[in-house]
XYZ file of N, CA and C in Angstrom:
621
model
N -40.424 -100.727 -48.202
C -41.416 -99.900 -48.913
C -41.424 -98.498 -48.311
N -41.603 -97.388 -49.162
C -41.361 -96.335 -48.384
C -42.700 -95.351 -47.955
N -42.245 -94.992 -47.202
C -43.659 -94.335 -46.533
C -44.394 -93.015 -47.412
N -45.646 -92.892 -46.967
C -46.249 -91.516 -47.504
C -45.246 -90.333 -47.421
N -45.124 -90.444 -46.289
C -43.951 -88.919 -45.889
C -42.664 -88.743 -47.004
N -42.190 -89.758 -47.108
C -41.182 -90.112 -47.482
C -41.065 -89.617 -49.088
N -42.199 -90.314 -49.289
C -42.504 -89.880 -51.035
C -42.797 -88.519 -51.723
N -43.861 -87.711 -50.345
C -44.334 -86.911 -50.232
C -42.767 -85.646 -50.431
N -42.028 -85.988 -49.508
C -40.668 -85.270 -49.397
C -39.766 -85.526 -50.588
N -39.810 -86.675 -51.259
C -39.014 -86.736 -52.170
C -39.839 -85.954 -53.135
N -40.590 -85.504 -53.923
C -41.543 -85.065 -54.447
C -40.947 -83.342 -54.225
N -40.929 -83.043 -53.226
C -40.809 -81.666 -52.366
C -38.976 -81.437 -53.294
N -38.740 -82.491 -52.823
C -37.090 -82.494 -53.169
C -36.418 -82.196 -54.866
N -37.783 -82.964 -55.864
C -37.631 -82.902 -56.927
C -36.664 -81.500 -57.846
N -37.608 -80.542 -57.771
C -37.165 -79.391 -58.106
C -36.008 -78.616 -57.909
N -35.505 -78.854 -56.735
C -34.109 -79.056 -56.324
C -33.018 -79.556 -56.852
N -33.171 -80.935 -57.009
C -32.750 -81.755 -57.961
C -32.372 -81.640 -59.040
N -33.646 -81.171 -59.974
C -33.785 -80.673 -61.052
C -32.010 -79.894 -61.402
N -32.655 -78.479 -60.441
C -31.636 -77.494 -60.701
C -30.037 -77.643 -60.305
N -29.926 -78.658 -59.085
C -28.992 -79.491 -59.215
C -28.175 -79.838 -60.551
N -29.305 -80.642 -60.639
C -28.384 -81.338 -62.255
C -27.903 -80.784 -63.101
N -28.919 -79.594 -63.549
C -28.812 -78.280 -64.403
C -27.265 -77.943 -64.486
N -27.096 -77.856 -63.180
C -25.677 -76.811 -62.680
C -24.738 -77.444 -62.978
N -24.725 -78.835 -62.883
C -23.713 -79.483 -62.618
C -23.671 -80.544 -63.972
N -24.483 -80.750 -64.996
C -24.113 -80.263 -66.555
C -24.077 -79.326 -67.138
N -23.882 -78.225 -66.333
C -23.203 -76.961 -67.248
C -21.923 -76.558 -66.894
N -21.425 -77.007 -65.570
C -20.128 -77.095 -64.909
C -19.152 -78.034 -65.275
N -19.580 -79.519 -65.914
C -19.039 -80.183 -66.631
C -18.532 -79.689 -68.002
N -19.315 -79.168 -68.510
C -19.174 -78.416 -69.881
C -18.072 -77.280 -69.730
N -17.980 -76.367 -68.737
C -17.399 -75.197 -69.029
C -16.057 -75.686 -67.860
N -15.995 -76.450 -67.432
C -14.509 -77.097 -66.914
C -13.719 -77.035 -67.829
N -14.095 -78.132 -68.921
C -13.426 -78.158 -69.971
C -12.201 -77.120 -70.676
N -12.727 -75.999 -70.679
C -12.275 -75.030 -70.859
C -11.308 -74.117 -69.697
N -10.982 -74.915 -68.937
C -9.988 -73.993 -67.784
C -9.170 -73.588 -67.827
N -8.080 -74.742 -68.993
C -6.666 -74.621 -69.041
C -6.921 -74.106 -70.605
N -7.438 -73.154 -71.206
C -7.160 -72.711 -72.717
C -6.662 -71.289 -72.212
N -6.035 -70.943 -73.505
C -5.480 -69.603 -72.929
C -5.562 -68.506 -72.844
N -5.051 -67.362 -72.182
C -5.811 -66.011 -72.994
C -6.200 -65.670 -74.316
N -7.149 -65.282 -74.773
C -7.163 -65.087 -75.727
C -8.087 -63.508 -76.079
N -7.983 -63.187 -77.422
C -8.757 -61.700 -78.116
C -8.712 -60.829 -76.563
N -10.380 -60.259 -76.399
C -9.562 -59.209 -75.350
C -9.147 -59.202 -74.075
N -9.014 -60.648 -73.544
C -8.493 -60.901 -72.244
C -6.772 -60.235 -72.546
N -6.078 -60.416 -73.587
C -4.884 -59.743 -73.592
C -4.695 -58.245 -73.325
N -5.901 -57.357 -73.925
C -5.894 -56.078 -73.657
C -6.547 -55.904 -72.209
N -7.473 -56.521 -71.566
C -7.455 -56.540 -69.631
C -6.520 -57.124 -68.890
N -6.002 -57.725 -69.182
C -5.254 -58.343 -68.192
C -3.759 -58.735 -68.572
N -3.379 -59.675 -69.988
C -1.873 -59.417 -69.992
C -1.222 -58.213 -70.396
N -2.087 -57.289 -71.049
C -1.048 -56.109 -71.120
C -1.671 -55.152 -70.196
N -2.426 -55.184 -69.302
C -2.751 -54.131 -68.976
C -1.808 -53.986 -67.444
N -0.611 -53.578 -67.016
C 0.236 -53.989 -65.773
C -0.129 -52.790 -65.262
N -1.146 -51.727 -65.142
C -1.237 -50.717 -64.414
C -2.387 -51.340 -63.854
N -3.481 -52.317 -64.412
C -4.325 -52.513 -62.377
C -3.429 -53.518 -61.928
N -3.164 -54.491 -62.266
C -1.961 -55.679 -61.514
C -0.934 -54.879 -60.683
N -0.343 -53.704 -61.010
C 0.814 -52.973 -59.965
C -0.024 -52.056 -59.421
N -1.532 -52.020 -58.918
C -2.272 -51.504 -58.327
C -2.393 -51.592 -56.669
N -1.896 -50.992 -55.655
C -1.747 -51.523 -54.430
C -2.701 -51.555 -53.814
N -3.125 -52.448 -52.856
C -4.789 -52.756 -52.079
C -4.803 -51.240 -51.784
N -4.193 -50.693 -51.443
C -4.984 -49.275 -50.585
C -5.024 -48.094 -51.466
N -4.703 -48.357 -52.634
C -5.108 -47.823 -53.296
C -6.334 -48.264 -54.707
N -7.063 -49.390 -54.237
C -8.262 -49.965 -54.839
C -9.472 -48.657 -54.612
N -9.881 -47.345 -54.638
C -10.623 -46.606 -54.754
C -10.437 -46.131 -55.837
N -9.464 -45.991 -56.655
C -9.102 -45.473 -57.739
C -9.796 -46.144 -58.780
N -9.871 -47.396 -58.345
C -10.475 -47.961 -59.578
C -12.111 -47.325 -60.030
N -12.829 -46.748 -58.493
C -13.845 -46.120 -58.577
C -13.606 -44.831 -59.154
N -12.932 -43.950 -59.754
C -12.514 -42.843 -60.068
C -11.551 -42.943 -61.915
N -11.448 -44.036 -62.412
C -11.109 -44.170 -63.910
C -10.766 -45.427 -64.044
N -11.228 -45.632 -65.500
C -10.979 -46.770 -66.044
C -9.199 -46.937 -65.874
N -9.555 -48.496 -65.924
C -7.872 -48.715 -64.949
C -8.209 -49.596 -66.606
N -7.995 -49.848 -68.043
C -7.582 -50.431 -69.251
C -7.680 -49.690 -70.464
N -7.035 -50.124 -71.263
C -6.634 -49.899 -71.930
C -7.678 -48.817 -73.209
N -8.725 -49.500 -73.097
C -9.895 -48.984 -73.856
C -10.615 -48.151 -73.577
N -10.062 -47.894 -71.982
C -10.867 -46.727 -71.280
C -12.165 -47.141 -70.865
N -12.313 -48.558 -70.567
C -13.699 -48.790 -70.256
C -13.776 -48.727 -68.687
N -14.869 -48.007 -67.893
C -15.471 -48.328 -67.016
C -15.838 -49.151 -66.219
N -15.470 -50.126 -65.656
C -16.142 -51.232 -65.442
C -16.000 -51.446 -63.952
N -15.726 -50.824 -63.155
C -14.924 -51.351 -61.734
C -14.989 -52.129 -60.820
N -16.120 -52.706 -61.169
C -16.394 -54.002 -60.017
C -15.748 -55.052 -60.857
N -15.700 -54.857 -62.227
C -15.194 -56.274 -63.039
C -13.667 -56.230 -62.522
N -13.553 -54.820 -62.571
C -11.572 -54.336 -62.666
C -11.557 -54.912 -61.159
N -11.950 -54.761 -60.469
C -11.970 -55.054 -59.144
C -11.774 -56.489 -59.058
N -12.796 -57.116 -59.499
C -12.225 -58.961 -59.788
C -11.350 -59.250 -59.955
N -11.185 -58.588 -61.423
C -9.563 -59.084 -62.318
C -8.249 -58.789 -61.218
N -8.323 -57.756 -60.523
C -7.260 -57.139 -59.531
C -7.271 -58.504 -58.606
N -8.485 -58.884 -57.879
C -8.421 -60.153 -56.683
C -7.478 -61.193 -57.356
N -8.151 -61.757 -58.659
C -7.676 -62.742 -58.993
C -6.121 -62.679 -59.394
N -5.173 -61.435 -59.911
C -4.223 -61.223 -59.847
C -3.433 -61.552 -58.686
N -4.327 -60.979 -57.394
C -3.213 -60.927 -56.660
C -3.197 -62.251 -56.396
N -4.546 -62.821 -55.592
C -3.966 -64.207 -55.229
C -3.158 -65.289 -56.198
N -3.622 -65.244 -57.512
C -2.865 -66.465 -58.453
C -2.258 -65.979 -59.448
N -1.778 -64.930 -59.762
C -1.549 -64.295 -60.974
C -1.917 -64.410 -62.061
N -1.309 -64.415 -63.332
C -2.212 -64.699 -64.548
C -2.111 -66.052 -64.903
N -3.421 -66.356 -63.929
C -3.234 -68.149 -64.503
C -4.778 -68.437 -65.032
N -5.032 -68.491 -66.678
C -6.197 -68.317 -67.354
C -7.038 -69.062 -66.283
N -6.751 -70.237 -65.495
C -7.867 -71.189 -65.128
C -8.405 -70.711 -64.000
N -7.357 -69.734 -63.224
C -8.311 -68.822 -62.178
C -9.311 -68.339 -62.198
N -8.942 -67.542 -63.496
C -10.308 -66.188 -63.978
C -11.132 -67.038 -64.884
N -11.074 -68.456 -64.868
C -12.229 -68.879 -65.710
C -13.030 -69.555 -64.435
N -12.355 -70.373 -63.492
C -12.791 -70.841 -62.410
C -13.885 -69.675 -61.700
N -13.220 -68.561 -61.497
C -14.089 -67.144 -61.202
C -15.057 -67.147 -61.888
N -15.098 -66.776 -63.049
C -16.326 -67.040 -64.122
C -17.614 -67.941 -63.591
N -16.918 -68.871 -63.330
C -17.576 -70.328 -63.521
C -18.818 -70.284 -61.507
N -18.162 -69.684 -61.049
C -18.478 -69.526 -59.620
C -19.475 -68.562 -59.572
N -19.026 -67.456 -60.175
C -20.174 -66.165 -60.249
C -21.800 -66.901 -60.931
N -21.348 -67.220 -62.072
C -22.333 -68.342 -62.581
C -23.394 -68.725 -61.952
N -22.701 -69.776 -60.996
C -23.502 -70.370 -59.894
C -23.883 -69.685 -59.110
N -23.637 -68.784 -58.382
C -24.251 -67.903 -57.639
C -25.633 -67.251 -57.805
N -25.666 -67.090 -59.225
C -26.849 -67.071 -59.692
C -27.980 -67.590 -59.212
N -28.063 -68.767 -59.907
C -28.578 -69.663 -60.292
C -29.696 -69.735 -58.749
N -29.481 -69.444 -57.598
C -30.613 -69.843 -56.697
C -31.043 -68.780 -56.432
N -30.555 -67.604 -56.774
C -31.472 -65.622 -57.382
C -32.403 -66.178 -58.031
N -32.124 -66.650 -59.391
C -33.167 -66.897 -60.242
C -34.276 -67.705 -59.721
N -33.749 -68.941 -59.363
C -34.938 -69.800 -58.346
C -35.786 -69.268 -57.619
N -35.009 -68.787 -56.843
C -35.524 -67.726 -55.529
C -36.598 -66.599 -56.691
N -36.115 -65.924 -57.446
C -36.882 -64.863 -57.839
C -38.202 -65.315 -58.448
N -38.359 -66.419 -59.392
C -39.235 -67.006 -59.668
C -40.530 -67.545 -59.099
N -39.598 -68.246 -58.235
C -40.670 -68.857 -57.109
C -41.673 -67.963 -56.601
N -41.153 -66.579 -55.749
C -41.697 -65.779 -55.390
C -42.657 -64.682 -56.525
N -42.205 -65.073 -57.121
C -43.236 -63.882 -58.821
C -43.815 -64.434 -59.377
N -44.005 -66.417 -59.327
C -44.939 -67.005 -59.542
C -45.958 -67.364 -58.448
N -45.803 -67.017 -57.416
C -46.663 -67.104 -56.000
C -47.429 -65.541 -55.845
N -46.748 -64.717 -56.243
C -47.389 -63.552 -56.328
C -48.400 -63.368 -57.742
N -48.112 -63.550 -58.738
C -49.311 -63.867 -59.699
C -50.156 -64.942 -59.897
N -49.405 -65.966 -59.177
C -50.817 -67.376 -59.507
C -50.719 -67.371 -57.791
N -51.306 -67.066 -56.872
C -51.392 -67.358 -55.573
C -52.675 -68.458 -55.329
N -53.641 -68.937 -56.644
C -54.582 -70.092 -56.402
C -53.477 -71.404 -56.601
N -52.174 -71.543 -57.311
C -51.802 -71.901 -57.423
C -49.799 -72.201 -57.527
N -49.737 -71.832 -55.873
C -48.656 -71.989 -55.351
C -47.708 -73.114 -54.908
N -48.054 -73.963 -55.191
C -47.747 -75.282 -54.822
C -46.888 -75.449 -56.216
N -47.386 -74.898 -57.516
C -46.707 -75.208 -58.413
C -45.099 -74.238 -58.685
N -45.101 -73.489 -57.518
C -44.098 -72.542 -57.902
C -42.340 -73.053 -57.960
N -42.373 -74.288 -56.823
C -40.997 -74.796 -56.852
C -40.420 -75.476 -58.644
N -41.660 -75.795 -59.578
C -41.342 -76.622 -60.320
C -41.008 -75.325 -61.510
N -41.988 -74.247 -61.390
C -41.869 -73.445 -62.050
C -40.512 -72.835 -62.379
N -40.050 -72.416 -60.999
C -38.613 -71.958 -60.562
C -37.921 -73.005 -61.094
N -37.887 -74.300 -60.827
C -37.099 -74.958 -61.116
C -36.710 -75.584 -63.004
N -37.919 -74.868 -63.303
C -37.875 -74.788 -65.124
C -36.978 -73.610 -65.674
N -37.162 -72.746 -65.050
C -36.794 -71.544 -65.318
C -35.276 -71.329 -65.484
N -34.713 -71.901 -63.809
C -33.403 -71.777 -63.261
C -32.430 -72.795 -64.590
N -33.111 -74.060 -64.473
C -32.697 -74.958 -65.458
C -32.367 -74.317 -66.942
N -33.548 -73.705 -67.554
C -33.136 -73.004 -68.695
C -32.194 -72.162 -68.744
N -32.151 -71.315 -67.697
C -30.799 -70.410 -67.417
C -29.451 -70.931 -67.900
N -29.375 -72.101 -66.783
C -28.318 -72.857 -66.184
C -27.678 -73.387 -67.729
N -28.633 -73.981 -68.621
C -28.331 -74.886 -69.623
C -28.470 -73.922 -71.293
N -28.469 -72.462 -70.974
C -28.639 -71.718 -72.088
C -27.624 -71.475 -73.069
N -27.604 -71.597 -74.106
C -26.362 -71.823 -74.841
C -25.830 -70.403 -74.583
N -26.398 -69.282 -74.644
C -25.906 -67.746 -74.544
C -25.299 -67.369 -74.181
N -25.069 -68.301 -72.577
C -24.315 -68.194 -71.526
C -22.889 -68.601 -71.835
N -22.549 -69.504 -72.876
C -21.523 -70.114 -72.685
C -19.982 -68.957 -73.283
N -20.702 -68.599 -74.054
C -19.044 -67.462 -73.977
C -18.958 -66.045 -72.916
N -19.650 -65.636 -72.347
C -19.756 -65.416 -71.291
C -18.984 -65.757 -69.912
N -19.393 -67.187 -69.924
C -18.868 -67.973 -68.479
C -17.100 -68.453 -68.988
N -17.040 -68.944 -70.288
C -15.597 -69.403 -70.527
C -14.705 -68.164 -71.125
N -15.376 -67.389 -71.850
C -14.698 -65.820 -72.130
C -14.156 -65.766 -70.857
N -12.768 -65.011 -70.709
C -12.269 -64.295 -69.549
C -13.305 -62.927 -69.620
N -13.313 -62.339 -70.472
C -13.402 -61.091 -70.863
C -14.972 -60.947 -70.390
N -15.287 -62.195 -70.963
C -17.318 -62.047 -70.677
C -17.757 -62.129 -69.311
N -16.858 -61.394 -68.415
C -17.143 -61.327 -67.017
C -17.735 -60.151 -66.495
N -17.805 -59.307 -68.258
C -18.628 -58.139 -67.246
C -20.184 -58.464 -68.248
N -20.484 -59.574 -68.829
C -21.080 -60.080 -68.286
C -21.847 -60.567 -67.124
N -21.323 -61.772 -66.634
C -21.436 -62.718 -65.572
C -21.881 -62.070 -64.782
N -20.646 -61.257 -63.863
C -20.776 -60.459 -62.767
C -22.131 -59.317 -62.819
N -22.513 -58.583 -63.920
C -24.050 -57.556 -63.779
C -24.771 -58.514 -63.729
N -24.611 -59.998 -64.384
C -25.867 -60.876 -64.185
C -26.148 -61.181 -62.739
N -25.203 -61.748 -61.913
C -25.081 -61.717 -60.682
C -25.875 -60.643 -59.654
N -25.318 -59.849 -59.875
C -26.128 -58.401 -59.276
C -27.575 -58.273 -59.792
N -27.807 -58.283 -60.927
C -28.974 -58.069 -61.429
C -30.071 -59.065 -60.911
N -29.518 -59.893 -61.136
C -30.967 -61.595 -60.041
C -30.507 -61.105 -58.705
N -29.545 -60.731 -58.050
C -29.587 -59.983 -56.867
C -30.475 -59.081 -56.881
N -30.610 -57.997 -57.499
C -31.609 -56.710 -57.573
C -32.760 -57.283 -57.611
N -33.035 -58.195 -58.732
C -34.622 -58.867 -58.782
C -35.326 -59.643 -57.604
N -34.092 -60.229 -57.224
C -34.659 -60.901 -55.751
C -34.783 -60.107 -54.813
N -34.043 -59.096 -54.269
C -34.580 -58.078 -53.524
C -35.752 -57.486 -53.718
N -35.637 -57.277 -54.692
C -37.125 -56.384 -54.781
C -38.401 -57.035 -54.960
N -38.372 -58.259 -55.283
C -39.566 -58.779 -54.727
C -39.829 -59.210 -53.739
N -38.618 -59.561 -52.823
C -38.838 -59.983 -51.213
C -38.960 -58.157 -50.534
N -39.219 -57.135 -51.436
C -39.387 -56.190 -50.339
C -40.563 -55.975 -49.904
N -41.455 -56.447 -50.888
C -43.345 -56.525 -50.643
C -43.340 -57.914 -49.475
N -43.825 -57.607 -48.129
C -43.996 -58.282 -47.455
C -45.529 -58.336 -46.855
N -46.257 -59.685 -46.465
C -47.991 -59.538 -46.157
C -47.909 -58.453 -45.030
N -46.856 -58.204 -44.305
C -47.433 -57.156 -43.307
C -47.085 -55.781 -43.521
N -46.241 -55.547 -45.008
C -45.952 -54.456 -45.258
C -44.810 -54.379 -46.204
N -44.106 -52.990 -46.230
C -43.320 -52.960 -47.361
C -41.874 -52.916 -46.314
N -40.710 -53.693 -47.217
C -39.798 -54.111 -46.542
C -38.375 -53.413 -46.654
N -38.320 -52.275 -46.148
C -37.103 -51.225 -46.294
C -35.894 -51.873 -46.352
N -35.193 -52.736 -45.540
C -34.092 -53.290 -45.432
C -34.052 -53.806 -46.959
N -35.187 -54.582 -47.400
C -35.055 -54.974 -48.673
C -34.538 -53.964 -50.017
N -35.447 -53.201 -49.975
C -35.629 -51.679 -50.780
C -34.671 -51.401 -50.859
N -33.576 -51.393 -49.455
C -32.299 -50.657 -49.563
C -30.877 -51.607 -50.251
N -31.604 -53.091 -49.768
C -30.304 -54.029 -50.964
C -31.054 -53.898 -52.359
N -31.764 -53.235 -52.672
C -32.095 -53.623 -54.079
C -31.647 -52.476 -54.564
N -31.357 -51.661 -54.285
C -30.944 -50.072 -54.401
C -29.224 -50.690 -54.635
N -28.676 -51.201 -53.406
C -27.116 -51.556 -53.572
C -27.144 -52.357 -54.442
N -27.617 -53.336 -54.586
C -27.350 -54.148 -55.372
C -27.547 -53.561 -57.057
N -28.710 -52.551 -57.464
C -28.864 -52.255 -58.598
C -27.350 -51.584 -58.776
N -26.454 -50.787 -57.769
C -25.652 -49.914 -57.891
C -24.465 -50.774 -58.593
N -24.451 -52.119 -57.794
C -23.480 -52.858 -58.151
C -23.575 -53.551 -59.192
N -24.616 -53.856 -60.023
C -24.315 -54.010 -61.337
C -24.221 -52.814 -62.469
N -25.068 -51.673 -62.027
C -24.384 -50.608 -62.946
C -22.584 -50.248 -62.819
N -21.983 -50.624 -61.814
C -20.682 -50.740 -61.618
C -19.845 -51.727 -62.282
N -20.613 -52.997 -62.368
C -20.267 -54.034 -63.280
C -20.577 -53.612 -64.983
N -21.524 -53.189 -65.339
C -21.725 -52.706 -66.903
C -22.723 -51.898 -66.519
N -22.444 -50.950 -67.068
C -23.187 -49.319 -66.979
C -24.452 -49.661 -67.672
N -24.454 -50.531 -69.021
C -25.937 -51.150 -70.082
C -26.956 -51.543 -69.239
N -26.360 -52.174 -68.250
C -27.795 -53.022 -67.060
C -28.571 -51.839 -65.964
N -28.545 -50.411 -66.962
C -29.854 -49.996 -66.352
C -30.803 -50.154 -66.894
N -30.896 -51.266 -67.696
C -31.989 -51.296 -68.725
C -33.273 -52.358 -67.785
N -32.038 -52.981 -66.862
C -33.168 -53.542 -65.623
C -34.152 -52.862 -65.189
């Protein structure tokens, strides 16, 4: 029979769980899709585009200084990805979807994290409820249909990646209000971090 504590902790554990599962039926789902192939504009980033692929590491600043495709788009933290994943595996679709699929998750405990804390800051009579809250939230994320061409798109990575940054930015900046004061170190990743998703898609200053 199991003890008070015991129950008490599993209880604690729930929400966790929750978002657990979340992740890991939406990771089932977008596996699926690893081995399909390039397709629409992953051909214009990446198979025809051989000027960032013959891009040499020491010369990766450039990418901060012009669009390195075809369309002339901006994007350089995405171009910056697409370049990693080149070098280590070349053009193998299931890399840059695997990438996709990782950024994803990364998320996913920003959002938790951000929640938790912005539902403790507006209901503070009622904080105890914030893990479940977060854990509704993260879940909806996790399991949103919106997401899904996005995460299996090659292309919908400049997507992914501002999303990434952006629950980065949000979580910073609410961990910068601290009870004994305001939290500069914070202030200043929420500042980088906002930078780095306007680097990822220029649209997400709408944060």
């Amino acid at each position: 029979m199991s003890s008070p504590f015991s129950r008490t902790r599993l209880l604690q554990l729930a929400p966790l769980a929750l978002v657990a599962l979340s992740a890991m039926l939406a990771v089932m789902a977008y596996v699926q899709a690893l081995h399909a192939p390039f397709f629409s504009d992953d051909e214009i980033y990446l198979t025809r585009d051989t000027q960032l692929g013959k891009l040499p590491f020491s010369e990766l600043w450039r990418l901060f200084t012009a669009p390195y495709n075809s369309v002339h788009e901006f994007l350089p933290l995405r171009s910056l990805s697409y370049w990693i994943d080149m070098a280590l595996f070349g053009l193998s679709p299931a890399a840059f979807r695997l990438h996709n699929i990782v950024l994803f998750l990364l998320s996913l405990p920003l959002v938790y994290g951000t929640t938790a804390r912005l539902w403790r800051y507006f209901h503070p009579t009622d904080a105890t409820s914030a893990p479940w809250a977060a854990a509704i939230v993260t879940t909806l994320f996790a399991l949103h249909p919106a997401l899904v061409e996005s995460v299996v798109w090659i292309s919908g990575r400049k997507y992914i990646l501002p999303n990434l940054f952006a629950a980065l930015t949000l979580w910073c900046a609410v961990s910068a209000r601290k009870e004994q004061g305001f939290s500069t170190p914070y202030a200043a990743a929420t500042l980088a971090a906002f930078a780095a998703a306007m680097l990822s898609k220029s649209s997400y200053v709408g944060i």
